[in-house]
Amino acid sequence: MNTKITNPNSMRSLAILFTATPLIALLITSCASYTASSSGRDYWGHRPGPKNFKTVILDAGHGGKDPGAVSKHTCDREKDLTLDMAKRIKAELSGFKTILLRDHDHFIELDDRVTLANKRGDAVLVSIHFNSGPSHVRGPETYFWRVDSHGLATRLQRAMASASPSEENNRGLVRRRLRLTRNPEIPCVLIECGYLSHPSESRHLATPGYRQKLASAIAKAIRTQSSDGDAGTGPLPRPINAPPSRPTDAPE
Ligand SMILES: [Zn+2]
């Protein structure tokens, strides 16, 4: 089968077809080519990563009524640190049009964040978070889902790992279908800048100088993705056709 899929509308139609006929879906998936444009909106994201984009959307996770994780070691709230990081990254991205989905302490529903991001075409979305878990777990981690987000995710994870103190673990890339990694129609990545639950990492994260170092590395990774595309980020992952993520899918 030589079917080439480049039109988002035809792909939406295929999504309906896929639901009814899994075998056909499997065949088409395995034959899907990477001929779609690497910029602009695309429903599935089965294409190489973006290059020469000029707009960066930064999503400071949580906000308002939703504090996110709270460090028992430093009392820092995730919602404050994500906004701080978003502002620092924006300041490092001169030459780009940088949009903050929130620029003060208020709550935005996840689905509304997706809607806001989808208003842009030639852009990438980076959602900023901090992790929480068992007290021994630490290190930056990056989530992606779409094929066109793999290169940027790889660059962001490498950047955060290299900016982290050597004793912190590199948690690596995780391919997970979240509302902010599957649902936007532009390349999108969710970064976890470190664990607020870890005693020493939370203290690093409480330091403005360390957050600035992380922000500089993250901005540099975004710049490199725009200048180089996916070059040097390894083979693209296999395309997966999966429906948009819903609130009941998994905790985010
Ligand atoms: Zn979070």
XYZ file of C-alpha atoms and ligand atoms in Angstrom:
253
model
C 0.000 0.000 0.000
C 1.430 3.360 -1.058
C -1.081 5.559 0.685
C 0.365 8.933 1.554
C -1.276 10.948 4.269
C -0.633 14.664 4.171
C -3.990 16.340 4.636
C -5.192 16.861 8.227
C -8.849 16.686 7.195
C -8.406 13.420 5.410
C -6.589 12.164 8.455
C -9.521 13.090 10.671
C -11.743 11.065 8.391
C -9.303 8.232 8.716
C -9.545 8.512 12.481
C -13.228 7.619 12.214
C -12.388 4.798 9.853
C -9.747 3.549 12.259
C -12.293 3.190 15.031
C -14.389 0.896 12.899
C -11.663 -1.063 11.182
C -8.560 -1.639 13.279
C -6.945 -3.870 10.644
C -7.128 -1.168 7.964
C -5.865 1.328 10.500
C -2.878 -0.851 11.210
C -2.080 -1.214 7.525
C -2.351 2.507 6.854
C -0.348 3.377 9.942
C 2.478 1.142 8.917
C 2.550 2.771 5.471
C 2.182 6.395 6.569
C 4.979 8.508 5.172
C 6.727 11.518 6.628
C 5.902 13.814 3.732
C 3.816 16.314 5.686
C 5.163 19.793 6.287
C 7.231 20.148 9.411
C 5.553 23.406 10.355
C 1.979 24.521 10.806
C -0.815 22.557 12.420
C -1.194 18.843 11.995
C -3.714 16.603 13.725
C -1.524 13.536 14.201
C 2.003 14.932 14.169
C 3.366 12.009 12.114
C 6.114 14.066 10.508
C 9.652 15.225 11.240
C 10.182 17.844 13.893
C 9.816 21.547 13.137
C 12.535 23.763 11.719
C 12.690 27.522 11.202
C 9.720 28.176 13.476
C 9.525 31.672 14.934
C 6.875 31.298 17.637
C 7.308 29.563 20.981
C 4.354 29.025 23.317
C 5.322 28.556 26.946
C 2.788 26.992 29.288
C 3.509 27.576 32.969
C 1.836 24.542 34.533
C -0.867 24.850 37.213
C -1.753 28.273 38.675
C -4.430 29.955 40.774
C -6.480 27.383 42.704
C -4.105 24.620 41.554
C -0.701 24.932 43.249
C 0.668 21.709 41.750
C 3.340 20.011 43.843
C 4.485 21.738 47.035
C 7.955 21.023 48.371
C 7.991 20.060 52.031
C 11.692 20.915 52.033
C 11.524 24.467 50.689
C 7.747 25.222 50.753
C 8.029 26.214 47.069
C 4.847 25.727 45.063
C 5.065 24.267 41.582
C 2.741 26.937 40.138
C 5.143 29.703 41.218
C 8.239 27.982 39.895
C 6.651 27.156 36.528
C 5.715 30.808 36.022
C 9.196 31.892 37.084
C 10.735 29.474 34.585
C 8.405 30.558 31.777
C 9.435 34.191 32.275
C 13.122 33.285 32.413
C 12.910 31.187 29.232
C 11.009 33.955 27.437
C 13.746 36.430 28.377
C 16.308 34.098 26.789
C 14.394 33.784 23.509
C 15.006 37.140 21.883
C 14.303 36.967 18.180
C 11.345 34.625 18.701
C 7.737 35.567 19.255
C 7.212 34.036 22.687
C 3.732 33.629 24.119
C 3.038 32.795 27.762
C -0.286 30.978 28.165
C -0.417 32.530 31.616
C 1.717 35.400 32.873
C 0.308 35.646 36.384
C -1.131 33.414 39.069
C -4.389 32.161 37.624
C -5.765 28.784 36.672
C -6.364 27.643 33.098
C -8.029 24.296 32.343
C -5.800 21.884 30.436
C -8.209 21.722 27.520
C -8.259 25.514 27.342
C -4.459 25.524 27.212
C -4.694 23.227 24.198
C -7.260 25.502 22.543
C -5.029 28.524 23.103
C -2.014 26.706 21.667
C -3.997 25.577 18.631
C -4.698 29.183 17.672
C -1.108 29.313 16.451
C 0.216 27.569 13.417
C 3.940 27.743 12.951
C 4.834 27.295 16.619
C 5.979 24.842 19.248
C 4.512 24.410 22.716
C 6.566 23.733 25.827
C 4.625 22.993 28.997
C 6.684 23.559 32.141
C 6.277 21.471 35.289
C 8.134 20.210 38.345
C 7.860 16.652 39.556
C 6.897 15.031 42.809
C 7.334 11.434 43.922
C 9.168 9.191 46.349
C 11.830 11.173 48.212
C 14.775 9.328 46.634
C 13.707 10.034 43.017
C 15.251 13.049 41.323
C 16.318 14.506 37.997
C 14.703 16.173 35.009
C 12.255 14.281 32.788
C 10.590 15.076 29.464
C 7.294 13.844 28.050
C 6.294 13.771 24.406
C 3.851 11.819 22.242
C 3.821 13.080 18.674
C 6.520 12.046 16.211
C 7.137 15.715 15.383
C 7.882 16.434 19.033
C 10.598 13.820 19.512
C 13.525 15.958 18.345
C 12.577 18.928 20.514
C 11.925 16.613 23.478
C 15.345 15.026 23.014
C 17.034 18.421 22.916
C 15.164 19.694 25.973
C 15.946 16.601 28.032
C 19.626 16.727 27.081
C 19.728 20.421 27.964
C 18.147 19.966 31.385
C 20.320 16.945 32.158
C 23.492 18.835 31.263
C 22.449 21.845 33.347
C 21.629 19.661 36.361
C 24.184 18.869 39.042
C 26.015 15.677 38.191
C 24.524 13.795 41.119
C 20.989 14.267 39.819
C 19.649 11.447 37.731
C 18.670 11.954 34.138
C 15.142 10.546 34.064
C 15.099 10.624 30.277
C 12.359 10.816 27.694
C 8.925 9.337 28.297
C 6.461 8.862 25.455
C 3.096 9.389 27.111
C -0.257 10.450 25.745
C -1.226 13.417 27.886
C -3.583 16.217 27.048
C -0.610 18.541 26.503
C 1.412 16.025 24.482
C -1.321 14.480 22.302
C -4.040 17.067 21.895
C -2.279 20.174 20.556
C -2.003 20.203 16.759
C 1.527 21.606 16.897
C 4.760 20.048 18.172
C 4.441 19.944 21.953
C 6.583 18.780 24.832
C 6.022 18.676 28.585
C 9.137 19.151 30.695
C 9.540 18.270 34.358
C 12.437 20.428 35.532
C 13.175 18.353 38.629
C 11.658 16.848 41.769
C 10.317 19.171 44.438
C 10.004 16.096 46.642
C 13.740 15.377 46.633
C 15.650 17.055 49.499
C 18.698 18.283 47.584
C 17.099 18.778 44.175
C 14.314 20.892 45.685
C 16.979 23.120 47.257
C 18.715 23.488 43.913
C 15.404 24.397 42.312
C 14.787 27.005 45.001
C 17.915 28.852 43.851
C 17.282 31.570 41.225
C 20.752 31.025 39.777
C 20.022 27.358 39.129
C 16.661 28.100 37.584
C 18.347 30.660 35.338
C 20.905 28.061 34.250
C 18.092 25.636 33.437
C 16.139 28.331 31.578
C 19.170 29.281 29.476
C 19.759 25.640 28.544
C 16.089 25.139 27.664
C 16.024 28.270 25.481
C 19.199 27.158 23.724
C 17.612 23.767 22.976
C 14.586 25.491 21.440
C 16.854 27.705 19.328
C 18.812 24.692 18.108
C 15.616 22.871 17.149
C 14.587 25.886 15.076
C 17.962 26.188 13.358
C 18.731 22.469 12.863
C 15.396 20.635 12.942
C 15.810 17.050 14.133
C 19.466 16.721 13.062
C 21.403 14.791 15.671
C 18.396 13.727 17.742
C 18.262 10.126 16.575
C 15.662 8.161 14.634
C 12.042 9.218 14.755
C 9.752 7.053 16.865
C 7.026 5.040 15.175
C 3.779 6.876 14.475
C 0.868 5.902 16.687
C -2.713 6.777 15.925
C -4.430 7.354 19.223
C -7.449 9.471 20.130
C -7.042 12.728 21.998
C -6.280 12.328 25.680
C -9.173 12.817 28.093
C -9.200 13.794 31.770
C -9.890 10.186 32.740
C -6.891 8.775 30.870
C -4.143 9.334 33.397
C -3.163 11.766 36.110
C -1.204 14.705 34.721
Zn 2.743 19.747 37.221
